[in-house]
Amino acid sequence: MTKLASADGLECDVAVIGSGFGGAAVACRLAQAGRSVVVLEQGKEYPTGRGEVETTGHGFNIKRHGHFWVDIGVGMNVIRGIGVGGGSLHYFGVRLRTDQRIFDDPRWPKSINRKVLDPYYDLAGDMLKAQPIEPNPVIGAPVHGEAFMKAAAHCRRCKSTPAYVPLAVHSAAEPAMTPAGVPQTRCVYCGQCIIGCPPSQSFVGNVNARELLTLNYLAVARQHGARIFPLHRAAVVRQAKDGFEIDMKVLAFDTMKEEDEFFASGIVRAKQVVLAAGTMGSVELLLKSKSVGALPQVSDKLGHYFSGNGDFLIPKTVNTPQNLQPKSGPTITAGADFSTDKLAIFIEDLGVIPFLDAIMGTRSLTADQPDPYQLGYLGMGTDAANGVLRLHDGRIRLYWDPTNSMPLYEEFAACFRELSQQLAGDYAKPQTFNPVIGTGLVTAHPLGGAVVSDTAASGVTNPQGEVHGVPGLFVADGALMPTALATNPSYTISAMAERVAFWMLHGRDMKAGDASTPRNT
């Protein structure tokens, strides 16, 4: 059994817990500014970017699947990324900015809007390049994306011109060099985005088409001295003299199973701490720290206002007359706005997801012999954001009441029926979803639980991500969002994290053309 280097006893300016879209951005910017940065990541590191899938369940409320977990909740289950690079290890690469109408919701502080966030979007967008998919020179354009756009264009409920969405997937003919000095190769249309690019058939090594965080933000962070420690699970954060102490465990390298399987316990000391372990991880750590008296002043709103981003997985059109080739191409390629006067709704095509039966507990859209005459969808929209996260037997657990979100789910069903009609197929609701009581939902986009707010009476952090009543403790991930974003959230998480980092360094917002704008090198 290999023993990892331990972070025990380290002292630093900033400890970042988690290495996904939020943690990677903050670690990068603070390291560039000369801060000593330690990143604690409870998952493994995958040098080729290709993850792993384990189908064995561990514990009461978690099924572990290698580079991501599935948290079993009440009313909704949650898929989350685990590993160096966080959600970038398994996400489908869609990079869309959140519409201003979302920020118009009074649950958002007035100081956060698209005008404020756009410079941070620009900065994050330059780091994680995203462009619509280019047709494969042999296969052509992805058939399921083309079919989706044609069907959506004829739907009465569709409010925008369907289009290919920007993807952090390299599909151009020429390789592109990343900040890590690794050339990205063209997407081979394998449809395995959730696991990672496959081994190459033409050269030694893996295809390398995805914009993994290890190739940009984390690479730049390391170049500027940041130290990243995989398999280090933070257990408690407490205030201490001149900063904070983090109790953590170094996990078993080749098992990474339960909390009692670790090499050693340890402590990291930091002047500032940034929680970026994803919504589930950051809220769990805050709940544990508050429950043991380490952070008693954290707002009682901790764990409230959880949103599944309105995720509706996975409705399908089945029995189509056309072979839609759902296994060919990136998993998601196109999208369209289906919003109503009261609900923001965005729908994307969804090809085959490998090992979906293991992830969802069903046998739909399996990777081995996918039915070519069907098309899956990802629907996202403004759910009620009224979920609650609590500790149950020492682990985080989601409690989701679907009642106030049923109008969204009903509108989704109407949209998918219309799309199915345009594709001359039949609508098939998600196999796990009960439309009467709303149970059996799954989200891959957990948000909220430590939300931004102007006061501790209405949320956990101030609009700059600093925890109310705990100077020097920040949140920089999806837990900040007080509402659904109604589109893929990674880009907005990156922008919000960029803003947290800029405030930590400069105490103000960045403007377009700002002289203090960091470089992506």
Coordinates of C-alpha atoms in Angstrom, one line a residue:
M1 CA 0.0 0.0 0.0
T2 CA 1.5 3.4 -1.1
K3 CA 1.7 6.1 1.5
L4 CA 0.9 9.6 0.4
A5 CA 2.7 12.8 1.6
S6 CA 0.8 14.3 4.4
A7 CA -0.1 17.9 4.9
D8 CA 0.0 17.4 8.7
G9 CA 1.7 20.3 10.5
L10 CA 1.8 22.6 7.5
E11 CA 1.2 26.3 8.0
C12 CA 0.1 28.6 5.1
D13 CA -1.5 31.8 4.2
V14 CA -4.6 30.2 2.7
A15 CA -6.0 26.6 2.9
V16 CA -8.4 25.8 0.1
I17 CA -10.6 22.8 0.8
G18 CA -11.6 21.2 -2.5
S19 CA -10.2 21.5 -6.0
G20 CA -13.3 21.9 -8.3
F21 CA -14.4 24.9 -10.2
G22 CA -14.4 27.1 -7.1
G23 CA -11.4 25.9 -5.3
A24 CA -9.2 25.7 -8.4
A25 CA -9.9 29.3 -9.3
V26 CA -9.2 30.7 -5.8
A27 CA -6.1 28.6 -5.4
C28 CA -4.8 29.8 -8.7
R29 CA -5.4 33.5 -8.1
L30 CA -4.0 33.6 -4.5
A31 CA -0.9 31.6 -5.5
Q32 CA -0.3 34.0 -8.4
A33 CA -0.5 36.9 -5.9
G34 CA 2.3 35.3 -3.8
R35 CA 0.2 33.7 -1.1
S36 CA 1.3 30.3 0.2
V37 CA -1.5 28.0 -0.7
V38 CA -2.4 24.5 0.4
V39 CA -5.2 22.6 -1.3
L40 CA -6.8 19.7 0.5
E41 CA -8.8 17.3 -1.8
Q42 CA -10.4 14.2 -0.4
G43 CA -10.4 12.4 -3.8
K44 CA -7.7 10.9 -5.8
E45 CA -5.7 12.4 -8.6
Y46 CA -6.1 11.0 -12.1
P47 CA -3.0 11.8 -14.2
T48 CA -4.7 11.0 -17.5
G49 CA -8.0 12.7 -16.6
R50 CA -9.9 9.4 -17.0
G51 CA -11.7 8.5 -13.9
E52 CA -13.0 5.2 -12.6
V53 CA -16.4 3.7 -11.7
E54 CA -17.1 1.5 -8.7
T55 CA -20.6 0.2 -8.3
T56 CA -20.3 -0.9 -4.6
G57 CA -22.2 1.1 -2.1
H58 CA -20.5 2.2 1.2
G59 CA -22.3 3.7 4.2
F60 CA -25.9 4.6 4.7
N61 CA -26.3 7.5 2.4
I62 CA -23.5 7.3 -0.2
K63 CA -22.8 5.1 -3.2
R64 CA -19.3 5.6 -4.3
H65 CA -18.4 5.6 -8.0
G66 CA -14.7 6.3 -8.1
H67 CA -14.3 9.9 -9.2
F68 CA -17.8 10.9 -8.2
W69 CA -20.3 10.0 -5.5
V70 CA -24.0 9.6 -5.4
D71 CA -25.6 10.9 -2.2
I72 CA -28.9 9.2 -1.4
G73 CA -31.3 11.8 -0.1
V74 CA -35.0 12.1 0.8
G75 CA -36.9 13.1 -2.4
M76 CA -33.7 13.7 -4.4
N77 CA -30.3 12.1 -4.9
V78 CA -27.1 14.1 -5.7
I79 CA -24.2 13.3 -8.0
R80 CA -21.0 15.1 -7.0
G81 CA -17.4 15.1 -8.2
I82 CA -14.6 13.7 -6.1
G83 CA -10.9 14.0 -7.1
V84 CA -8.3 16.6 -8.0
G85 CA -10.2 18.7 -10.5
G86 CA -13.6 18.1 -8.8
G87 CA -16.6 18.2 -11.2
S88 CA -14.4 18.8 -14.2
L89 CA -13.5 15.1 -14.0
H90 CA -17.0 14.0 -14.9
Y91 CA -19.0 17.0 -16.2
F92 CA -20.1 17.4 -19.8
G93 CA -18.3 20.7 -20.4
V94 CA -21.2 23.1 -21.0
R95 CA -20.2 26.7 -20.2
L96 CA -23.1 29.1 -20.2
R97 CA -23.5 32.4 -18.3
T98 CA -26.5 32.7 -16.0
D99 CA -29.2 35.0 -17.4
Q100 CA -29.8 38.4 -15.6
R101 CA -33.4 37.4 -14.8
I102 CA -32.0 34.9 -12.3
F103 CA -30.2 37.7 -10.4
D104 CA -33.3 39.8 -10.4
D105 CA -34.7 37.3 -7.8
P106 CA -34.8 39.2 -4.4
R107 CA -33.0 36.2 -2.8
W108 CA -29.8 37.5 -4.5
P109 CA -28.0 40.4 -2.9
K110 CA -28.4 43.5 -5.2
S111 CA -24.7 43.8 -5.4
I112 CA -24.5 40.6 -7.5
N113 CA -25.7 40.8 -11.1
R114 CA -24.5 40.1 -14.6
K115 CA -22.8 43.5 -15.0
V116 CA -20.8 42.8 -11.9
L117 CA -20.0 39.2 -12.8
D118 CA -19.3 39.6 -16.5
P119 CA -15.6 40.6 -16.0
Y120 CA -15.1 37.4 -13.9
Y121 CA -16.9 35.4 -16.5
D122 CA -14.5 36.8 -19.1
L123 CA -11.5 35.9 -17.0
A124 CA -12.8 32.4 -16.3
G125 CA -13.8 31.9 -19.9
D126 CA -10.3 32.7 -21.1
M127 CA -8.9 30.1 -18.8
L128 CA -11.3 27.3 -19.6
K129 CA -11.8 27.7 -23.4
A130 CA -15.3 26.7 -24.6
Q131 CA -16.6 26.7 -28.2
P132 CA -19.5 25.0 -29.9
I133 CA -18.6 21.5 -31.2
E134 CA -17.0 21.3 -34.6
P135 CA -18.2 18.5 -36.9
N136 CA -15.9 15.4 -36.8
P137 CA -14.1 15.1 -40.2
V138 CA -15.2 11.5 -40.6
I139 CA -18.6 11.2 -38.8
G140 CA -19.8 14.8 -39.4
A141 CA -22.0 16.7 -37.0
P142 CA -23.4 14.9 -33.9
V143 CA -26.7 13.4 -35.1
H144 CA -28.5 13.7 -31.7
G145 CA -27.6 17.4 -31.5
E146 CA -28.8 18.1 -35.0
A147 CA -32.1 16.2 -34.3
F148 CA -32.6 18.0 -31.1
M149 CA -32.2 21.5 -32.7
K150 CA -34.5 20.6 -35.5
A151 CA -37.2 19.4 -33.2
A152 CA -36.9 22.3 -30.7
A153 CA -37.1 24.8 -33.5
H154 CA -40.6 23.6 -34.3
C155 CA -41.8 23.5 -30.7
R156 CA -44.3 26.1 -29.7
R157 CA -42.8 26.3 -26.2
C158 CA -39.3 27.0 -27.5
K159 CA -38.4 30.6 -26.9
S160 CA -35.0 30.8 -28.6
T161 CA -33.2 29.6 -31.6
P162 CA -31.8 26.2 -30.7
A163 CA -28.0 26.2 -31.0
Y164 CA -24.9 24.3 -30.2
V165 CA -23.8 25.2 -26.7
P166 CA -20.2 26.3 -25.8
L167 CA -18.3 23.2 -24.6
A168 CA -15.0 23.0 -22.8
V169 CA -14.1 20.2 -25.2
H170 CA -11.5 20.6 -27.9
S171 CA -12.9 19.7 -31.3
A172 CA -10.8 21.8 -33.6
A173 CA -8.4 20.0 -36.0
E174 CA -5.2 21.5 -34.6
P175 CA -4.0 20.7 -31.1
A176 CA -4.2 23.5 -28.5
M177 CA -1.6 24.0 -25.8
T178 CA -2.9 24.3 -22.2
P179 CA -1.3 26.3 -19.4
A180 CA 0.0 22.9 -18.1
G181 CA 2.0 22.6 -21.3
V182 CA -0.1 19.6 -22.4
P183 CA -1.5 19.7 -26.0
Q184 CA -5.2 19.0 -26.2
T185 CA -6.2 16.6 -29.0
R186 CA -9.5 16.6 -31.0
C187 CA -12.6 15.0 -29.5
V188 CA -13.1 11.5 -30.9
Y189 CA -16.9 11.5 -30.4
C190 CA -16.7 8.6 -27.9
G191 CA -19.5 9.9 -25.7
Q192 CA -17.6 9.0 -22.5
C193 CA -17.5 12.5 -21.0
I194 CA -18.6 11.3 -17.6
I195 CA -15.5 9.0 -17.3
G196 CA -13.0 10.9 -19.4
C197 CA -11.4 10.6 -22.8
P198 CA -10.4 7.0 -23.8
P199 CA -6.9 5.7 -24.7
S200 CA -5.8 6.8 -28.1
Q201 CA -5.8 4.4 -31.0
S202 CA -3.2 6.3 -32.9
F203 CA -0.6 7.3 -30.3
V204 CA 0.6 6.4 -26.8
G205 CA -1.6 7.8 -24.1
N206 CA -5.2 9.0 -23.8
V207 CA -7.1 11.3 -26.0
N208 CA -7.1 14.7 -24.3
A209 CA -10.0 16.8 -25.4
R210 CA -11.5 18.0 -22.2
E211 CA -10.6 21.2 -20.4
L212 CA -9.8 19.6 -17.1
L213 CA -9.0 21.9 -14.2
T214 CA -5.7 20.1 -13.8
L215 CA -4.7 21.5 -17.2
N216 CA -5.4 25.1 -16.5
Y217 CA -6.3 26.6 -13.1
L218 CA -4.6 23.9 -11.0
A219 CA -1.7 23.8 -13.3
V220 CA -1.1 27.5 -13.0
A221 CA -1.6 27.3 -9.2
R222 CA 1.1 24.7 -9.0
Q223 CA 3.4 26.7 -11.2
H224 CA 3.1 29.5 -8.6
G225 CA 3.8 27.3 -5.6
A226 CA 0.4 26.0 -4.5
R227 CA 0.6 22.5 -3.0
I228 CA -2.2 20.1 -3.7
F229 CA -2.8 17.1 -1.4
P230 CA -5.1 14.4 -2.7
L231 CA -6.9 12.0 -0.3
H232 CA -6.9 14.6 2.4
R233 CA -10.4 14.9 4.0
A234 CA -11.1 18.0 6.1
A235 CA -13.1 17.1 9.2
V236 CA -13.4 20.2 11.3
V237 CA -12.5 23.9 10.8
R238 CA -11.9 26.0 14.0
Q239 CA -10.8 29.5 14.7
A240 CA -7.4 29.7 16.3
K241 CA -4.8 32.4 17.1
D242 CA -3.9 34.3 14.0
G243 CA -6.3 32.2 11.8
F244 CA -7.7 28.7 11.6
E245 CA -6.9 25.1 12.3
I246 CA -8.2 22.3 10.1
D247 CA -8.5 18.8 11.5
M248 CA -8.0 16.4 8.6
K249 CA -7.4 12.8 7.7
V250 CA -5.1 11.2 5.2
L251 CA -7.1 8.5 3.5
A252 CA -6.0 5.1 2.3
F253 CA -4.5 5.4 -1.2
D254 CA -5.9 2.3 -2.8
T255 CA -9.2 1.9 -1.0
M256 CA -10.6 5.3 -0.2
K257 CA -13.7 3.8 1.4
E258 CA -14.9 4.9 4.8
E259 CA -13.7 7.5 7.3
D260 CA -12.0 4.9 9.5
E261 CA -9.7 3.8 6.7
F262 CA -6.9 6.4 6.9
F263 CA -3.2 6.5 7.6
A264 CA -3.2 9.4 10.0
S265 CA -5.0 12.4 11.4
G266 CA -3.4 15.8 11.2
I267 CA -3.8 19.6 11.4
V268 CA -3.2 22.3 8.9
R269 CA -2.9 25.9 10.1
A270 CA -3.9 28.8 7.8
K271 CA -4.5 32.5 8.1
Q272 CA -7.5 32.2 5.8
V273 CA -9.6 29.2 4.8
V274 CA -11.7 28.8 1.6
L275 CA -14.4 26.1 1.6
A276 CA -14.7 24.9 -2.0
A277 CA -15.6 21.2 -1.5
G278 CA -18.7 21.5 -3.6
T279 CA -22.2 22.2 -2.2
M280 CA -22.4 18.9 -0.3
G281 CA -18.9 18.9 1.0
S282 CA -18.7 22.5 2.1
V283 CA -22.0 22.5 3.8
E284 CA -21.2 19.2 5.5
L285 CA -17.9 20.6 6.9
L286 CA -19.6 23.8 8.1
L287 CA -22.4 21.7 9.8
K288 CA -19.9 19.5 11.5
S289 CA -17.8 22.4 12.6
K290 CA -20.8 24.2 14.0
S291 CA -22.2 21.1 15.7
V292 CA -19.0 20.4 17.7
G293 CA -18.7 24.1 18.7
A294 CA -15.8 25.0 16.5
L295 CA -17.7 27.6 14.5
P296 CA -20.8 28.4 16.7
Q297 CA -21.4 31.8 15.2
V298 CA -22.2 30.5 11.7
S299 CA -25.7 31.5 10.7
D300 CA -28.6 29.2 11.6
K301 CA -29.5 29.4 7.9
L302 CA -26.7 27.0 7.2
G303 CA -28.1 24.0 5.2
H304 CA -31.1 25.9 4.0
Y305 CA -32.1 27.0 0.5
F306 CA -30.8 24.0 -1.3
S307 CA -31.6 23.8 -5.0
G308 CA -31.1 20.9 -7.4
N309 CA -30.9 23.6 -10.2
G310 CA -34.2 22.2 -11.4
D311 CA -32.4 19.2 -12.8
F312 CA -34.7 16.7 -14.5
L313 CA -32.8 13.5 -15.4
I314 CA -33.3 11.7 -17.6
P315 CA -36.5 12.1 -19.7
K316 CA -36.3 10.6 -23.1
T317 CA -37.9 10.4 -26.5
V318 CA -38.1 6.7 -27.5
N319 CA -39.2 4.8 -30.6
T320 CA -38.0 7.4 -33.1
P321 CA -38.0 6.5 -36.8
Q322 CA -34.5 8.0 -37.1
N323 CA -31.3 6.5 -35.8
L324 CA -30.1 9.3 -33.5
Q325 CA -26.7 7.9 -32.7
P326 CA -26.9 8.8 -29.0
K327 CA -23.5 7.3 -28.3
S328 CA -21.6 9.4 -30.8
G329 CA -20.3 12.8 -30.0
P330 CA -20.0 14.7 -26.7
T331 CA -22.7 13.8 -24.3
I332 CA -24.3 17.2 -24.6
T333 CA -24.1 19.3 -27.7
A334 CA -27.1 21.7 -28.1
G335 CA -29.6 23.6 -26.1
A336 CA -32.7 25.9 -26.2
D337 CA -34.7 28.2 -23.9
F338 CA -38.1 26.9 -23.0
S339 CA -38.9 29.5 -20.3
T340 CA -42.4 30.7 -19.4
D341 CA -43.4 33.9 -17.8
K342 CA -42.9 32.4 -14.3
L343 CA -40.2 29.8 -14.9
A344 CA -36.7 29.9 -16.4
I345 CA -36.2 26.6 -18.3
F346 CA -33.2 25.4 -20.4
I347 CA -33.2 22.1 -22.1
E348 CA -30.2 20.2 -23.7
D349 CA -29.8 17.0 -25.7
L350 CA -28.3 14.2 -23.7
G351 CA -26.6 11.3 -25.4
V352 CA -25.7 8.0 -23.9
I353 CA -24.2 8.2 -20.4
P354 CA -21.9 5.2 -19.7
F355 CA -22.7 3.3 -16.5
L356 CA -26.0 5.2 -16.1
D357 CA -27.7 2.2 -14.7
A358 CA -25.1 2.0 -12.0
I359 CA -25.4 5.7 -11.3
M360 CA -29.2 6.0 -11.3
G361 CA -30.2 2.5 -10.2
T362 CA -32.0 1.9 -13.5
R363 CA -31.1 0.2 -16.8
S364 CA -31.9 3.2 -19.0
L365 CA -29.5 4.4 -21.8
T366 CA -26.8 1.8 -20.9
A367 CA -23.4 2.1 -22.5
D368 CA -23.1 -1.4 -23.9
Q369 CA -26.0 -1.7 -26.3
P370 CA -27.8 1.7 -26.4
D371 CA -31.0 1.9 -28.2
P372 CA -30.2 4.1 -31.2
Y373 CA -33.8 5.2 -31.7
Q374 CA -34.1 7.4 -28.6
L375 CA -32.8 10.7 -27.3
G376 CA -32.3 11.7 -23.7
Y377 CA -32.6 15.3 -22.3
L378 CA -31.3 17.4 -19.5
G379 CA -33.8 19.9 -18.2
M380 CA -32.8 22.7 -15.9
G381 CA -35.0 25.3 -14.4
T382 CA -36.0 27.5 -11.4
D383 CA -37.1 25.1 -8.8
A384 CA -38.2 26.4 -5.4
A385 CA -34.7 26.2 -3.8
N386 CA -36.3 25.0 -0.6
G387 CA -34.3 21.9 0.2
V388 CA -32.6 21.4 3.5
L389 CA -29.2 19.8 4.2
R390 CA -28.7 18.2 7.6
L391 CA -26.3 15.8 9.3
H392 CA -27.6 12.2 9.5
D393 CA -25.4 9.7 11.3
G394 CA -22.5 12.0 10.9
R395 CA -22.9 12.5 7.1
I396 CA -24.7 15.1 5.0
R397 CA -28.2 14.3 3.8
L398 CA -30.6 16.2 1.6
Y399 CA -34.3 16.5 2.4
W400 CA -36.3 17.7 -0.6
D401 CA -39.9 18.6 -0.7
P402 CA -41.0 18.8 -4.3
T403 CA -44.4 20.4 -3.7
N404 CA -43.5 24.0 -4.6
S405 CA -41.5 22.8 -7.6
M406 CA -44.2 20.7 -9.2
P407 CA -45.2 23.4 -11.7
L408 CA -41.6 23.2 -13.0
Y409 CA -41.7 19.5 -13.4
E410 CA -45.1 19.6 -15.0
E411 CA -43.9 22.2 -17.5
F412 CA -40.8 20.0 -18.2
A413 CA -43.1 17.1 -19.1
A414 CA -45.1 19.3 -21.5
C415 CA -41.9 20.4 -23.2
F416 CA -40.6 16.8 -23.6
R417 CA -43.9 15.6 -25.0
E418 CA -43.7 18.4 -27.6
L419 CA -40.1 17.5 -28.5
S420 CA -41.1 13.8 -28.7
Q421 CA -43.9 14.7 -31.0
Q422 CA -41.5 16.6 -33.3
L423 CA -39.2 13.6 -33.3
A424 CA -42.1 11.3 -34.2
G425 CA -41.4 9.3 -31.0
D426 CA -42.9 8.7 -27.6
Y427 CA -42.2 10.5 -24.4
A428 CA -40.7 8.4 -21.5
K429 CA -40.5 10.1 -18.2
P430 CA -37.5 9.4 -16.0
Q431 CA -37.8 5.8 -14.7
T432 CA -37.2 6.8 -11.1
F433 CA -39.5 9.8 -11.0
N434 CA -43.0 9.7 -9.5
P435 CA -44.9 12.5 -11.0
V436 CA -47.6 12.5 -8.3
I437 CA -45.3 13.2 -5.3
G438 CA -42.2 14.3 -7.2
T439 CA -39.8 11.8 -5.6
G440 CA -37.0 10.0 -7.3
L441 CA -35.3 13.1 -8.7
V442 CA -31.6 13.3 -9.3
T443 CA -29.4 16.4 -9.6
A444 CA -25.9 16.7 -10.9
H445 CA -25.9 20.4 -10.1
P446 CA -26.4 20.8 -6.3
L447 CA -26.5 24.4 -5.2
G448 CA -27.1 26.4 -2.0
G449 CA -26.9 25.6 1.7
A450 CA -24.4 28.3 2.5
V451 CA -25.9 31.1 0.5
V452 CA -24.8 34.7 -0.1
S453 CA -26.8 37.3 1.7
D454 CA -26.6 40.8 3.1
T455 CA -27.2 39.6 6.7
A456 CA -26.7 36.5 8.8
A457 CA -30.5 36.4 9.3
S458 CA -31.0 35.5 5.6
G459 CA -27.9 33.5 4.7
V460 CA -24.4 32.2 5.6
T461 CA -21.9 34.5 3.7
N462 CA -21.8 38.1 2.7
P463 CA -22.0 39.0 -1.0
Q464 CA -18.2 38.5 -1.3
G465 CA -18.3 34.9 0.0
E466 CA -17.0 35.6 3.6
V467 CA -18.9 33.8 6.3
H468 CA -20.9 36.1 8.4
G469 CA -19.3 36.5 11.9
V470 CA -16.1 34.5 10.9
P471 CA -13.6 36.9 9.3
G472 CA -11.1 35.0 7.1
L473 CA -13.4 32.1 6.4
F474 CA -14.8 32.0 2.8
V475 CA -17.1 29.8 0.7
A476 CA -16.3 29.7 -3.1
D477 CA -18.5 27.0 -4.7
G478 CA -22.1 26.1 -5.6
A479 CA -23.1 26.4 -2.0
L480 CA -23.2 30.2 -2.4
M481 CA -26.1 30.2 -4.9
P482 CA -29.4 31.2 -3.2
T483 CA -31.5 30.1 -6.2
A484 CA -31.4 27.7 -9.1
L485 CA -29.4 29.1 -12.1
A486 CA -31.5 27.3 -14.7
T487 CA -28.5 26.4 -16.8
N488 CA -25.3 24.4 -16.3
P489 CA -23.7 26.1 -13.2
S490 CA -19.9 25.5 -13.6
Y491 CA -19.2 28.8 -15.4
T492 CA -21.1 30.8 -12.8
I493 CA -19.3 29.0 -10.0
S494 CA -16.0 29.8 -11.7
A495 CA -17.0 33.5 -12.0
M496 CA -18.2 33.7 -8.4
A497 CA -15.0 32.1 -7.2
E498 CA -12.9 34.5 -9.2
R499 CA -14.9 37.3 -7.5
V500 CA -14.2 35.8 -4.0
A501 CA -10.5 35.6 -4.8
F502 CA -10.4 39.2 -6.1
W503 CA -12.1 40.5 -3.0
M504 CA -9.7 38.6 -0.8
L505 CA -6.8 40.2 -2.6
H506 CA -8.1 43.7 -3.3
G507 CA -11.2 44.4 -1.2
R508 CA -13.2 45.5 -4.2
D509 CA -14.8 44.4 -7.4
M510 CA -12.8 44.0 -10.6
K511 CA -13.9 46.1 -13.6
A512 CA -13.6 45.5 -17.3
G513 CA -10.1 46.3 -18.3
D514 CA -9.0 46.5 -14.6
A515 CA -5.2 47.0 -14.2
S516 CA -5.3 44.3 -11.5
T517 CA -6.9 41.7 -13.7
P518 CA -4.8 38.5 -13.2
R519 CA -3.2 36.7 -16.1
N520 CA -4.1 33.2 -17.1
T521 CA -0.4 32.1 -17.0

